[in-house]
XYZ file of C-alpha atoms in Angstrom:
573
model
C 42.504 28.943 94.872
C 42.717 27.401 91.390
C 39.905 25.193 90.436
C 41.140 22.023 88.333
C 40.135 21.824 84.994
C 36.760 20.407 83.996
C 36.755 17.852 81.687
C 34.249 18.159 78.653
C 31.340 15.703 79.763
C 31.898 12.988 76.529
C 35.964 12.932 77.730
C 35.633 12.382 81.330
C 36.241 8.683 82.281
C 33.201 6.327 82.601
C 32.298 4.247 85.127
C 28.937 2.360 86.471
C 28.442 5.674 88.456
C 28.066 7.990 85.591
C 26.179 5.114 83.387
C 23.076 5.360 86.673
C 23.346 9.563 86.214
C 23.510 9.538 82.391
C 20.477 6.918 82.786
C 18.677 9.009 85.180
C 18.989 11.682 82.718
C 17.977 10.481 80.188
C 14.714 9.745 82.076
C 14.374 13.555 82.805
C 14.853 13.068 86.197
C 15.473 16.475 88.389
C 15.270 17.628 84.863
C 19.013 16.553 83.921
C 20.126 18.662 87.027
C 23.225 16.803 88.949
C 24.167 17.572 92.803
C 26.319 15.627 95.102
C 27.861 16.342 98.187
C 30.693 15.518 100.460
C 29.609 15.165 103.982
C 32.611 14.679 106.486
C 31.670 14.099 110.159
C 33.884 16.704 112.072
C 35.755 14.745 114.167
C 38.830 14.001 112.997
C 41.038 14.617 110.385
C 40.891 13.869 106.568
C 42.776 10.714 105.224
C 43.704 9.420 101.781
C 40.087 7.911 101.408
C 38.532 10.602 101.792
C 40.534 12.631 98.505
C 39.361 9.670 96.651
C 35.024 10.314 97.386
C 35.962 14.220 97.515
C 37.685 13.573 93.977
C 34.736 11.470 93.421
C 31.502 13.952 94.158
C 33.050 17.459 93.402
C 33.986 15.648 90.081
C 30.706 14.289 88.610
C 29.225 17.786 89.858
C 32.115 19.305 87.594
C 31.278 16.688 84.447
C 27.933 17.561 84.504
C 27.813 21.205 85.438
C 26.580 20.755 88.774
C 27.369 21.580 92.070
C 28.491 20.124 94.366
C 27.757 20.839 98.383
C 30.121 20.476 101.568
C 27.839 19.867 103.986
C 29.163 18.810 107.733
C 27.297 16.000 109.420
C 27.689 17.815 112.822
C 25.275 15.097 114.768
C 27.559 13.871 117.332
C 28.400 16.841 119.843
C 30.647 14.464 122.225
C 32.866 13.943 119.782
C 32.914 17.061 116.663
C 35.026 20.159 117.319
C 35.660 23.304 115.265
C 39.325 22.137 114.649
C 38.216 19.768 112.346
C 35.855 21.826 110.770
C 38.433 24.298 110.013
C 41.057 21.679 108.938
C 38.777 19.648 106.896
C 38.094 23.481 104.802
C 40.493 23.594 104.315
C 42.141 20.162 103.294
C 39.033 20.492 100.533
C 40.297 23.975 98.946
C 43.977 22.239 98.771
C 42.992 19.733 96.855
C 41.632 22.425 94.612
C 37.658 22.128 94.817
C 35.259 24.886 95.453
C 31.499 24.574 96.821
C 30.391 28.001 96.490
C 27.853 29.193 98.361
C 27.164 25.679 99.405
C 28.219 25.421 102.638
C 25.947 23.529 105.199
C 25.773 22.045 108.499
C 23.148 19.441 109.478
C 22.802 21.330 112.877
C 21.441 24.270 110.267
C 18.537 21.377 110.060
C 17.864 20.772 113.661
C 14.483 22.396 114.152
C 13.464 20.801 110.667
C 14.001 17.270 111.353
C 12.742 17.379 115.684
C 9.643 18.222 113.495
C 10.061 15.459 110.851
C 10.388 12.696 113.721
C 6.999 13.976 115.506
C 5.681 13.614 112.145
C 6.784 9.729 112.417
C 5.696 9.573 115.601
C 1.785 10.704 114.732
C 1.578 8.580 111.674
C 2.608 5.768 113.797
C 5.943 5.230 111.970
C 8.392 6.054 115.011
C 8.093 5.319 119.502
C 10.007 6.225 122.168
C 11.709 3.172 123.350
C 12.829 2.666 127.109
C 14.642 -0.554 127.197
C 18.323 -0.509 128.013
C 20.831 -1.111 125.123
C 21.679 -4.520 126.032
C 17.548 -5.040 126.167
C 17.404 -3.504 122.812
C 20.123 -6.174 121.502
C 18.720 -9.198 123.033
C 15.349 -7.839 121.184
C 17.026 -7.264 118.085
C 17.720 -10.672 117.150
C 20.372 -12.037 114.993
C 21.157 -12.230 110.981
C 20.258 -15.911 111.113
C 16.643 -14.804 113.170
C 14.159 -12.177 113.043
C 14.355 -9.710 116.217
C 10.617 -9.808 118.286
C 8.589 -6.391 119.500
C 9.701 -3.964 122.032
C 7.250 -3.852 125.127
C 7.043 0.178 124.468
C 6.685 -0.299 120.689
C 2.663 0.346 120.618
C 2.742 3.032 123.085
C 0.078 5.413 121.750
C 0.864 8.571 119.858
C -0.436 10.851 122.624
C 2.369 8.835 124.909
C 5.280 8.803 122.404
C 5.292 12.968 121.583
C 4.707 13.927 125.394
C 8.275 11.826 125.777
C 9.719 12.755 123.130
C 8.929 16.468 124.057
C 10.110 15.563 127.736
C 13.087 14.470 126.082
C 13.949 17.595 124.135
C 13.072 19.311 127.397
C 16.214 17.551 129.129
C 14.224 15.855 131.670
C 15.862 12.201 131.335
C 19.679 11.549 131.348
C 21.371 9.942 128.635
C 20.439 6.306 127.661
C 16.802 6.654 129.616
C 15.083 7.020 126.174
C 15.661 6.653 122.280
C 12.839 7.293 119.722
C 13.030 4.708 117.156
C 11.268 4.166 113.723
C 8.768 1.471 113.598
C 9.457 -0.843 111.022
C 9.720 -4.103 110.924
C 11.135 -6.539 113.476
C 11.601 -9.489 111.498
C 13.001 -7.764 108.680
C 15.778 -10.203 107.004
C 17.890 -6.859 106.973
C 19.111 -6.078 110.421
C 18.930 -2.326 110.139
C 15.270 -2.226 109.653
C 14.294 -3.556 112.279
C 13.161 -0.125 114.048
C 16.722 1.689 114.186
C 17.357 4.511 116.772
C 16.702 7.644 114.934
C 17.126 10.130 118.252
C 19.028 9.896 121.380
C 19.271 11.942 124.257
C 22.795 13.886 124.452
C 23.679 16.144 127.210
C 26.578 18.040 126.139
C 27.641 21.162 124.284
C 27.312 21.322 120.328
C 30.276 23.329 118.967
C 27.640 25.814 116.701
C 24.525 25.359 118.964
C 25.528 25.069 122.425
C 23.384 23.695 125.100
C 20.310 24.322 122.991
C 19.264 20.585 122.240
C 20.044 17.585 124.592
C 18.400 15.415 121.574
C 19.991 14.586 118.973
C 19.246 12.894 115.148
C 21.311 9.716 114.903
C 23.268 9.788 111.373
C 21.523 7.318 109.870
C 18.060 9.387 110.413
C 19.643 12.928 109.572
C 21.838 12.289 106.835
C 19.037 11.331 103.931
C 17.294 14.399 105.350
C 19.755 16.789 104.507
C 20.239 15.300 101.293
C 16.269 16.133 100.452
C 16.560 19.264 102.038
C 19.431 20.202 99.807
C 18.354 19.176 96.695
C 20.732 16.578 95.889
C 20.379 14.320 93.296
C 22.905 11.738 93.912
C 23.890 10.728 97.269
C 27.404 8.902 96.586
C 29.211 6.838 99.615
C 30.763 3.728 100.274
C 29.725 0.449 100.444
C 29.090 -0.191 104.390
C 26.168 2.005 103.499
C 24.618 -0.362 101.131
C 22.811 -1.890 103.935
C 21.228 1.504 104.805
C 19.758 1.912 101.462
C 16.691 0.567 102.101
C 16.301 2.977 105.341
C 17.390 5.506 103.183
C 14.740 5.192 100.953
C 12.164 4.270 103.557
C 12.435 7.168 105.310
C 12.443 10.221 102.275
C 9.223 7.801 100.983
C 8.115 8.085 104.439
C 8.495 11.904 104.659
C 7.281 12.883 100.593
C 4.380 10.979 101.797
C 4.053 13.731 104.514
C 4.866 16.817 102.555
C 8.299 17.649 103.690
C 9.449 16.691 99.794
C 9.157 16.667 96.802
C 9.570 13.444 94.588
C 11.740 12.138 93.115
C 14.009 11.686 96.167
C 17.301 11.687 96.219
C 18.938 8.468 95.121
C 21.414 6.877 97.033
C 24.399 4.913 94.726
C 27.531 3.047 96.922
C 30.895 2.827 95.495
C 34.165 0.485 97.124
C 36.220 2.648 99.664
C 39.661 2.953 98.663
C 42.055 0.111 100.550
C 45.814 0.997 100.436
C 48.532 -0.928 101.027
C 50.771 0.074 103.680
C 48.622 2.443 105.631
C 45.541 2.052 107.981
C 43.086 4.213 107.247
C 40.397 3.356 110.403
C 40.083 6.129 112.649
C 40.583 4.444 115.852
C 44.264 3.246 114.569
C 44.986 6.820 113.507
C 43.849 8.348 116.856
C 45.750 5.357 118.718
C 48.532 6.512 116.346
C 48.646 10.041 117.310
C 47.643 10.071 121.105
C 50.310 7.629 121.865
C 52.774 9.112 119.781
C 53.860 6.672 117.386
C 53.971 10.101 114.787
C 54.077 13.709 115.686
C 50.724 14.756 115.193
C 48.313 14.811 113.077
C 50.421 16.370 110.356
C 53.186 13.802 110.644
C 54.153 13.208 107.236
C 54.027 9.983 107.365
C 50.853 9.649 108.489
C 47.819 9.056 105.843
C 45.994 12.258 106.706
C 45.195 14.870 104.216
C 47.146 17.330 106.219
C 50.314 14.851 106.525
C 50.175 14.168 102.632
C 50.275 17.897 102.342
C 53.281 18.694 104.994
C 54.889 15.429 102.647
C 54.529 17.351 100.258
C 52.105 15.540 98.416
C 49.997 17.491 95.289
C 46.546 17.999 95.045
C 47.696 17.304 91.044
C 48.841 13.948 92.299
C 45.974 13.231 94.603
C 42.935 13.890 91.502
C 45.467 12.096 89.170
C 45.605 8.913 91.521
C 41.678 9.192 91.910
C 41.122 9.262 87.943
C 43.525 6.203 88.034
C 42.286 3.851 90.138
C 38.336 4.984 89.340
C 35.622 3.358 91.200
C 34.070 -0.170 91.467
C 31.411 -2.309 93.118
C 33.868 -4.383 94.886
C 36.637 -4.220 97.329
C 40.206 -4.728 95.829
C 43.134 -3.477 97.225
C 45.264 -0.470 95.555
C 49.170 -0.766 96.555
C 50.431 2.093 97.681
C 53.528 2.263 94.601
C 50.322 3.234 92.379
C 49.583 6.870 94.184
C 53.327 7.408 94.614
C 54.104 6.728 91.001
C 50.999 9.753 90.760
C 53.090 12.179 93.127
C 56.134 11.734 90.834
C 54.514 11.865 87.283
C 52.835 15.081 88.732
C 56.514 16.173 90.420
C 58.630 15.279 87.333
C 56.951 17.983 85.609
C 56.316 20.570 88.394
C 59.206 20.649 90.553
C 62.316 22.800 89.792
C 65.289 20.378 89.885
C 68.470 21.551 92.618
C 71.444 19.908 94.423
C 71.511 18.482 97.738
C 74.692 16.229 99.387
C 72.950 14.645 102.028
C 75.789 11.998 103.086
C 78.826 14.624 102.287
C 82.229 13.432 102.388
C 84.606 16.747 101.070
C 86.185 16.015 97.701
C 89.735 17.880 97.360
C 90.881 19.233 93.476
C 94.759 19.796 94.334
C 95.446 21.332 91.066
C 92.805 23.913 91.469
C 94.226 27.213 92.302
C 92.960 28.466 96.410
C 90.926 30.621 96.795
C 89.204 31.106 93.353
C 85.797 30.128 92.837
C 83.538 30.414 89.159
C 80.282 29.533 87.730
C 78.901 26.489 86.605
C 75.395 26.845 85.147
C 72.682 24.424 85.951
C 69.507 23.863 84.294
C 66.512 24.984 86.413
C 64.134 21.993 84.820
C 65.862 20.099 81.988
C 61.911 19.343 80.602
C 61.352 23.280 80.597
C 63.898 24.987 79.059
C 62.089 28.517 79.518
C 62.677 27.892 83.231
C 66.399 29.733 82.286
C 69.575 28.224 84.261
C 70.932 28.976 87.703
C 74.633 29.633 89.102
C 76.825 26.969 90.751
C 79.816 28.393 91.928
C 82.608 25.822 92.025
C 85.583 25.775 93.917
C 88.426 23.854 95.108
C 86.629 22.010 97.503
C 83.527 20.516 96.862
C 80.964 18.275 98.845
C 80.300 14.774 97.104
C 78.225 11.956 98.344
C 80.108 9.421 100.135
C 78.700 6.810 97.836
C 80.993 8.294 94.844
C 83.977 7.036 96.523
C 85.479 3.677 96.802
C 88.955 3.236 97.641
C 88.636 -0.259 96.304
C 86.034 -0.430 93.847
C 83.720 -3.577 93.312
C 83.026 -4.514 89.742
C 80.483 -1.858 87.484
C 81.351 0.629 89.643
C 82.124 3.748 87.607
C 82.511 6.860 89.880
C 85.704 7.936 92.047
C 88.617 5.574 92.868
C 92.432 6.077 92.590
C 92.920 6.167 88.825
C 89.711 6.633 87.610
C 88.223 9.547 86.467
C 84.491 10.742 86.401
C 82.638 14.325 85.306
C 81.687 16.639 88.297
C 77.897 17.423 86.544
C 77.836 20.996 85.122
C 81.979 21.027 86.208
C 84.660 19.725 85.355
C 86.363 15.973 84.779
C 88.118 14.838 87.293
C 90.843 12.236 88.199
C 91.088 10.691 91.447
C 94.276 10.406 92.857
C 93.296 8.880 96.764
C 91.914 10.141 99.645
C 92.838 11.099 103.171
C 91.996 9.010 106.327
C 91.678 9.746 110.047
C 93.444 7.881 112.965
C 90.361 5.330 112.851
C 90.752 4.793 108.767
C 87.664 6.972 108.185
C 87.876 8.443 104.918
C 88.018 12.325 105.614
C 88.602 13.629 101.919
C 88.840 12.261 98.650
C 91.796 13.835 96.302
C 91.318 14.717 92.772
C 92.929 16.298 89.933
C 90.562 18.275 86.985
C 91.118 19.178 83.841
C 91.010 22.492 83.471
C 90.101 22.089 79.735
C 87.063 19.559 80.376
C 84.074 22.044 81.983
C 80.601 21.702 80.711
C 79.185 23.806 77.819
C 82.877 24.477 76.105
C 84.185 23.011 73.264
C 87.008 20.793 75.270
C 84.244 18.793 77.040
C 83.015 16.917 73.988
C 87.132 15.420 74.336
C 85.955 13.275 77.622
C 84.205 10.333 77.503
C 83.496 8.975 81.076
C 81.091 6.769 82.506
C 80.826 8.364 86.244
C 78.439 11.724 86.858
C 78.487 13.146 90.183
C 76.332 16.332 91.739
C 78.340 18.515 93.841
C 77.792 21.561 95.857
C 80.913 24.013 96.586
C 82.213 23.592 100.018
C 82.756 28.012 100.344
C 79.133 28.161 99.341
C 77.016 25.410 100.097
C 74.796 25.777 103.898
C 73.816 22.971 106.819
C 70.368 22.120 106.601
C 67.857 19.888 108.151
C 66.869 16.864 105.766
C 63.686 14.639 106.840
C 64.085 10.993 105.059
C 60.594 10.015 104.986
C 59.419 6.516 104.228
C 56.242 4.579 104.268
C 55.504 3.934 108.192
C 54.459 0.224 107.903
C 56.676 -2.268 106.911
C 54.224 -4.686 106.128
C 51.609 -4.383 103.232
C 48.739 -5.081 105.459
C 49.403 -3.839 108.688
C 48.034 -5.862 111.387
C 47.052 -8.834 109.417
C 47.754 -12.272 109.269
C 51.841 -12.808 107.852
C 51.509 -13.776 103.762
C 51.485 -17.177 103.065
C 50.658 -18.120 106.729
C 46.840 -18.550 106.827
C 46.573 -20.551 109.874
C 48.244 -17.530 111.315
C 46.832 -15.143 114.122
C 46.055 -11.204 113.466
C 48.864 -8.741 114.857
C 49.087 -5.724 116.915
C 49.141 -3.486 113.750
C 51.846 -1.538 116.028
C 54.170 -4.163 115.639
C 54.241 -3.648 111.866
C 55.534 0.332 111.944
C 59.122 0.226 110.354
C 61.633 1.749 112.317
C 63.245 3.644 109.236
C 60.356 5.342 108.413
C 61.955 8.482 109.549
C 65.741 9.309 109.478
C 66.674 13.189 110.196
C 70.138 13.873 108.878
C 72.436 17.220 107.893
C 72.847 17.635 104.357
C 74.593 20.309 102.310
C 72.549 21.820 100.323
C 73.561 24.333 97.060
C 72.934 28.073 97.747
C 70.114 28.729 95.835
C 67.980 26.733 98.283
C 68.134 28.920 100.942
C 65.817 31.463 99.789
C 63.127 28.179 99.230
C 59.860 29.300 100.625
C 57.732 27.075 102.893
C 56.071 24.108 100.627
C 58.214 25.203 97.554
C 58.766 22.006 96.008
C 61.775 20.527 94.722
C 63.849 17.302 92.709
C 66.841 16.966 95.010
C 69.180 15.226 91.746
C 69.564 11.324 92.300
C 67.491 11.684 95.415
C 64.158 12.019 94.867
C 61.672 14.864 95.890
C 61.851 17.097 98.251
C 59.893 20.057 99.874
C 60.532 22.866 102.466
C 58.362 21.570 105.302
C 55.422 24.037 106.010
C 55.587 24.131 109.354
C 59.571 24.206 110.433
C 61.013 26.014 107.786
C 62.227 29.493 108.529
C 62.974 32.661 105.831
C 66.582 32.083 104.863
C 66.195 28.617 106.325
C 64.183 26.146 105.395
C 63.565 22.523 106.298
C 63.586 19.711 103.720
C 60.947 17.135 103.673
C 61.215 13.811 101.491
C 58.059 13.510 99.369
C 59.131 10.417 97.516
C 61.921 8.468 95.912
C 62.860 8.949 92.272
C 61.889 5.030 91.455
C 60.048 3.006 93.855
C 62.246 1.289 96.366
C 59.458 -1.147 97.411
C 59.578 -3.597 94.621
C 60.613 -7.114 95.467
């Protein structure tokens, strides 16, 4: 795996992230040292937000010579499986970042944090609480008014750790008990008013089994591992602004105890990325998948890491979108054109360019002789000459794209129609001279006439001056393939939400927005050399846009052909 580039730490874009590090240290703070971390909750998969925070935290650590950790928030065992583990790993290492030998798990911390919360619980900053959850919500109060005491909040300490021992010792079902911290009740923030920090959980963890039937709410265990791990920086989005002030309540709470050092970790919050076109909330994506609006997880037109990638979608792209858009305070919405125009900046240089006729009608040279065939030479990337050229045989019959043709052309149209004539790229002019039809008036073949003195790269071709340019593949030589036309899969911008210009409107079923042409599957015919394309080789398809052999379809000898993106955006009003 190739790590990207680091960029020296004076050239790397600013941003009011870097100004709080560079600020910190310049205060001397951790000595100068840098860590952040990427902490995924394994159960699901990756989606475009998440490239933009992994960009994010593995890039600071990279500015500053730090490291940074991938650390799995394992805390939920109802829900986390190894699958995602493993497919989060590696949708990390695609996009080209490396942690090193910092690899953790918060169950690693399990033992370390039971003994943190009995530490609450004999300083008198946590209690088992035994109301039900809808008790706990009527005693929780509202934004507007402060919440009022739990009956079991001054339980004594004695009381509180033979529970929450009884607890760990899987004597109460689920929902009997939760051990909150003990706060405040009438905090003006909601979330400190003595949040759950344990719950009882009896069900299998997928690294420690049926070990623990308690279990650290997120909340409670993420800060922890941050401390534990030396981090520096704890970077996330905004819905976590709120939690701040638990945040820092709760490593105060612990230094005070002995568990760490100061200074803390600090916690900073950044905007989330919002993209047009997609829905990035995890419920829609599971709805999504389980009731098989896509194919899977790694539909490519789905906004998971593991689609993008299938799409064929660059890691390039994905750090060069991140470094675009940067990151803000506030919400704004990014439209989806911006990370496609990444993908092609990133393709346009990258991708080898090749010839594909994917709506083939056969085009007919009458005046070339049957039966011989010779090379054309095409340019392998026309921005990298060292690249070398490739063979195009040519023939007498060719495969054009339907398009080129029109029997009765409307005006600006340059390409084939009796009388005109147009160059066959790398070939030869032509001269159309009409075209066959079947019983039903479908156009079967389009006839021609070439100049046998016009081909590319001779002197004689300089004597042509035509306006048309059309791609070709030899009919002798060209091979059936499988072409995937993917699109965006919403039509609308905001999926779900209220029609533009309408704001008396009501919110949709975000289903009803998925466009029904966000897939087409269709037989193309493709120019030899693209049989030998290996799985995720990437390629400009000429006039069509990019293309790549799909990673899990495509077979030695052949592959399957995957739409990445258009050559200009098609979106534009």
């Amino acid at each position: 795996m190739t790590a990207p580039t680091s960029l020296p730490e004076e050239a790397a874009p600013s941003n009011f992230i870097r100004n709080l590090i560079d600020e910190d240290r310049r205060l001397g703070k951790w000595g100068g040292r840098v860590e952040t971390r990427f902490p995924p909750e394994p159960n699901g998969y990756l989606h475009y937000g998440h490239a933009k925070s992994i960009c994010l935290n593995f890039g600071l650590a990279q500015i500053y010579g730090g490291a940074c950790h991938m650390r799995f928030d394992d805390t939920n065992p109802t829900k986390e499986e190894q699958e995602y583990v493993d497919a989060i790993i590696e949708a990390v290492q695609w996009l080209g970042f490396d942690w090193g030998q910092h690899l953790y798990f918060a169950s690693d911390y399990f033992d370390k944090m039971y003994a943190m919360a009995e530490h609450l619980i004999t300083v008198g900053k946590a209690y088992v609480e035994s109301l039900s959850a809808e008790e706990m919500r009527a005693y929780r109060g509202t934004l507007s008014a402060p919440g009022k005491d739990s009956p079991y909040r001054n339980r004594s300490v004695t009381e509180n750790i033979e529970l929450f021992q009884r607890m760990k010792a899987g004597e109460f079902p689920d929902g009997t008990h939760i051990l909150r911290a003990k706060i405040d009740m009438a905090s003006p923030n909601i979330n400190l008013r003595d949040p759950a920090i344990y719950r009882i959980r009896h069900a299998t963890h997928h690294r420690t089994g049926d070990r623990w039937c308690v279990y650290p709410m997120y909340t409670f265990a993420h800060p922890i591992e941050d401390a534990l791990e030396d981090v520096t920086h704890s970077v996330c989005t905004l819905e976590f602004a709120d939690q701040r002030p638990f945040y820092d309540w709760l490593l105060d709470s612990l230094a005070d105890g002995g568990f760490f050092s100061r200074p803390v970790p600090r916690q900073i919050e950044f905007a989330r990325l919002n993209l047009t076109y997609v829905v990035l909330s995890k419920r829609k994506l599971i709805q999504l998948v389980e009731e098989k609006h896509v194919a899977g997880w790694d539909d490519p037109r789905l906004p998971t890491l593991v689609g993008a990638r299938r799409r064929g979608f660059t890691p390039e792209g994905f750090r060069h979108f991140a470094e675009r858009i940067g990151v803000s305070k506030g919400d704004s919405w990014i439209d989806m054109s911006v990370l496609e125009d990444c993908m092609r900046e990133h393709l346009n240089e990258a991708a080898e360019r090749r010839v594909a006729v994917l709506d083939p009608v056969k085009l007919i040279i009458t005046n070339y002789p049957e039966g011989h065939t010779e090379r054309c030479h095409a340019p392998n990337h026309p921005l990298h000459p060292e690249l070398g050229k490739r063979e195009m045989p040519f023939g007498r019959e060719l495969w054009i794209e339907r398009e080129d043709f029109m029997e009765t052309p409307v005006k600006g149209y340059h390409r084939l129609y009796p009388g005109n004539m147009a160059r066959l790229r790398y070939g030869f002019v032509v001269k159309c001279t009409g075209c066959e039809k079947d019983a039903d008036g479908n156009i079967t073949a389009v006839l021609c006439e070439y100049l046998p003195d016009s081909k590319s790269g001779t002197p004689g071709a300089d004597n042509y001056k035509v306006k048309g340019n059309l791609h070709w593949v030899a009919v002798a030589h060209a091979y059936a393939a499988e072409v995937r036309l993917y699109d965006r899969l919403f039509s609308s911008a905001y999926p779900g939400n209220r029609r533009e210009g309408d704001p008396e409107g009501v919110e949709r079923d975000f289903l009803d927005d998925i466009n029904p042409g966000s897939l087409q599957v269709i037989t193309a015919q493709l120019e030899p050399a693209l049989r030998a394309a290996r799985a995720e080789a990437r390629f400009q398809f000429e006039r069509h846009g990019y293309f790549v052999a799909d990673r899990v379809d495509s077979r030695e000898g052949a592959p399957v052909f995957n739409r990445t993106v258009t050559l200009r955006d098609t979106w534009k009003k």
